């Protein structure tokens, strides 16, 4: 089985307000509010460039962030993405 | 007809009729509209610049409330679509969600509660499993109700989503198998109109048939003015020479000619829906239905309790043969004590 | 309906109808001096009616209904008809109001700025607001704070405060007039405290919030700063209409938690609570 490919709505449907370590995100299509911690907002932003699987997402994030210390970045990204899917902020394309 | 209900029907039918209303009439009209869940529709229908400021504020609230319900309904449909997409089964949206998803006039300002979908009966177990897997949970944990639904109803027991707190009713047809008329569920699915996103809506004629069933079949004509308004809007939108013949044929095919005919006549009666001359055959019982539909008073109450009881029994009659009805009412009564 | 009264409290025009005379008489008494609606359309309707026709006379029990509806609002005995009217008004606002973000908070004002106090029943938020009003603060409300959606100002909703159990004695000891008092309600003994005339005459004067407290009565004194995200989550839970307001509610609430400092406080008794609030207010 191939790794799931994730997709998100365009950034314009989300309203993000940083509160402290957490970011409050209002998602217009659902009317739901989410409190997100890093790296979830970064993952949503990275997916604005188009659908991707966890490995491609790691590569996209690596272009902007230092991921050297991460042992299993792909596994962590996949876990965060599944949470975002359950929350309705992303889906398996 | 109660004064408040008359004001409401007149305002929907002819928005200029509100021009002369004083504060007391406005109060009665708005209260009745809220009680009938037609306030969002009214807000959409009236020109809020031409009403008193206090009324305009209430209508603006109602319009925003309806917009929020629309968004929530479309999102629930999308969530169900995502949950069911891997199954590859047809999923048909019903009632209010279908109206707004398809951009029909009947959806303008409409209040929408639960998500109702129609799927093939053979796929019910897979659909149920997929929904449970995606976070929906049983509402009732009562064994009698559960067995009752599964044996006799046209839908799964209601499910509610644990995070979003929204209900979904999964139907496999539009009337319980116990009801005397037996609609052709396979034909409903076969002729459904795809929306292009993996979801469908009923064909125009089937949508009217279902709206008529909903008007007479679901609990003592409660919310009847709203359901009849749906029918008015749908008939106006689908009006055309071929349509009426198709509707007659379809109603006959589903064994619901009587219900559809009455719904069409009532819409014509109350909302001046344009209907062809051959649909205007009056039936004696129409007046009784009409009286029941317009019983809401200016405090939002429904008088005529004896008419109500009659309709409660009658609406069960449409869905259940007498012996089964007696058993059901007996179990309900025992539990109520 | 047979008996009715229509009045304005802050931004809300209410119409209360009743099958019985007594609840309306009590309501008129408690709210004498509040503006009544004349040739105005009320925003919200409350109905007090017998659940079954014979319940009008036989062990009369008052069911609570209105424009917006909850399936499990239990009826009350006729002797508690005023409570039924009050609960009905609360319920209609909680379920139906969309013109402000509603927070389950008490609110008082001094020097043009508002103190908000949020907490569950028993936290002491009503008692503190009442005692502060007796000490010269302007009373804006003990049940709901109405947060303006455009500028975040707090609009008064100066209903009579409903004081529970020991709070009745505490307010009387501070010189407040409490009455009527209803014993044996589902919430225990409830006494109504009528706000001072300035609270009523200035019921349309809004003011911006300065400080948000989450009080806990009967605990050792403590003060803890709350993170904005924690405040945000608690206030979404303390709001009856946050979800239905959608993006406007989100914007109003994020602005509030970003601009207003929030503290969780414990206090052992009313005197200590008042002193603590005064101290924190001066420092804020």
mmCIF file with all atom_site columns, C-alpha atoms in Angstrom, chain B residues 80-81 84 89-93 117-120 127 189 198-201:
data_model
loop_
_atom_site.group_PDB
_atom_site.id
_atom_site.type_symbol
_atom_site.label_atom_id
_atom_site.label_alt_id
_atom_site.label_comp_id
_atom_site.label_asym_id
_atom_site.label_entity_id
_atom_site.label_seq_id
_atom_site.pdbx_PDB_ins_code
_atom_site.Cartn_x
_atom_site.Cartn_y
_atom_site.Cartn_z
_atom_site.occupancy
_atom_site.B_iso_or_equiv
_atom_site.pdbx_formal_charge
_atom_site.auth_seq_id
_atom_site.auth_comp_id
_atom_site.auth_asym_id
_atom_site.auth_atom_id
_atom_site.pdbx_PDB_model_num
ATOM 1  C CA . UNK B 1 80  ? -20.175 12.201 5.205  1.00 0.00 ? 80  UNK B CA 1
ATOM 2  C CA . UNK B 1 81  ? -18.811 12.263 1.668  1.00 0.00 ? 81  UNK B CA 1
ATOM 3  C CA . UNK B 1 84  ? -18.178 7.165  2.586  1.00 0.00 ? 84  UNK B CA 1
ATOM 4  C CA . UNK B 1 89  ? -21.614 3.581  -2.977 1.00 0.00 ? 89  UNK B CA 1
ATOM 5  C CA . UNK B 1 90  ? -24.091 6.164  -4.274 1.00 0.00 ? 90  UNK B CA 1
ATOM 6  C CA . UNK B 1 91  ? -24.962 8.787  -1.636 1.00 0.00 ? 91  UNK B CA 1
ATOM 7  C CA . UNK B 1 92  ? -28.052 10.939 -2.255 1.00 0.00 ? 92  UNK B CA 1
ATOM 8  C CA . UNK B 1 93  ? -28.612 14.077 -0.172 1.00 0.00 ? 93  UNK B CA 1
ATOM 9  C CA . UNK B 1 117 ? -28.926 10.765 3.113  1.00 0.00 ? 117 UNK B CA 1
ATOM 10 C CA . UNK B 1 118 ? -30.255 7.927  0.983  1.00 0.00 ? 118 UNK B CA 1
ATOM 11 C CA . UNK B 1 119 ? -28.093 4.890  0.202  1.00 0.00 ? 119 UNK B CA 1
ATOM 12 C CA . UNK B 1 120 ? -28.859 1.434  -1.250 1.00 0.00 ? 120 UNK B CA 1
ATOM 13 C CA . UNK B 1 127 ? -22.216 2.642  5.435  1.00 0.00 ? 127 UNK B CA 1
ATOM 14 C CA . UNK B 1 189 ? -31.267 5.980  -6.617 1.00 0.00 ? 189 UNK B CA 1
ATOM 15 C CA . UNK B 1 198 ? -19.530 12.344 -5.455 1.00 0.00 ? 198 UNK B CA 1
ATOM 16 C CA . UNK B 1 199 ? -22.903 13.269 -3.951 1.00 0.00 ? 199 UNK B CA 1
ATOM 17 C CA . UNK B 1 200 ? -26.299 13.369 -5.686 1.00 0.00 ? 200 UNK B CA 1
ATOM 18 C CA . UNK B 1 201 ? -29.771 14.764 -5.199 1.00 0.00 ? 201 UNK B CA 1
#
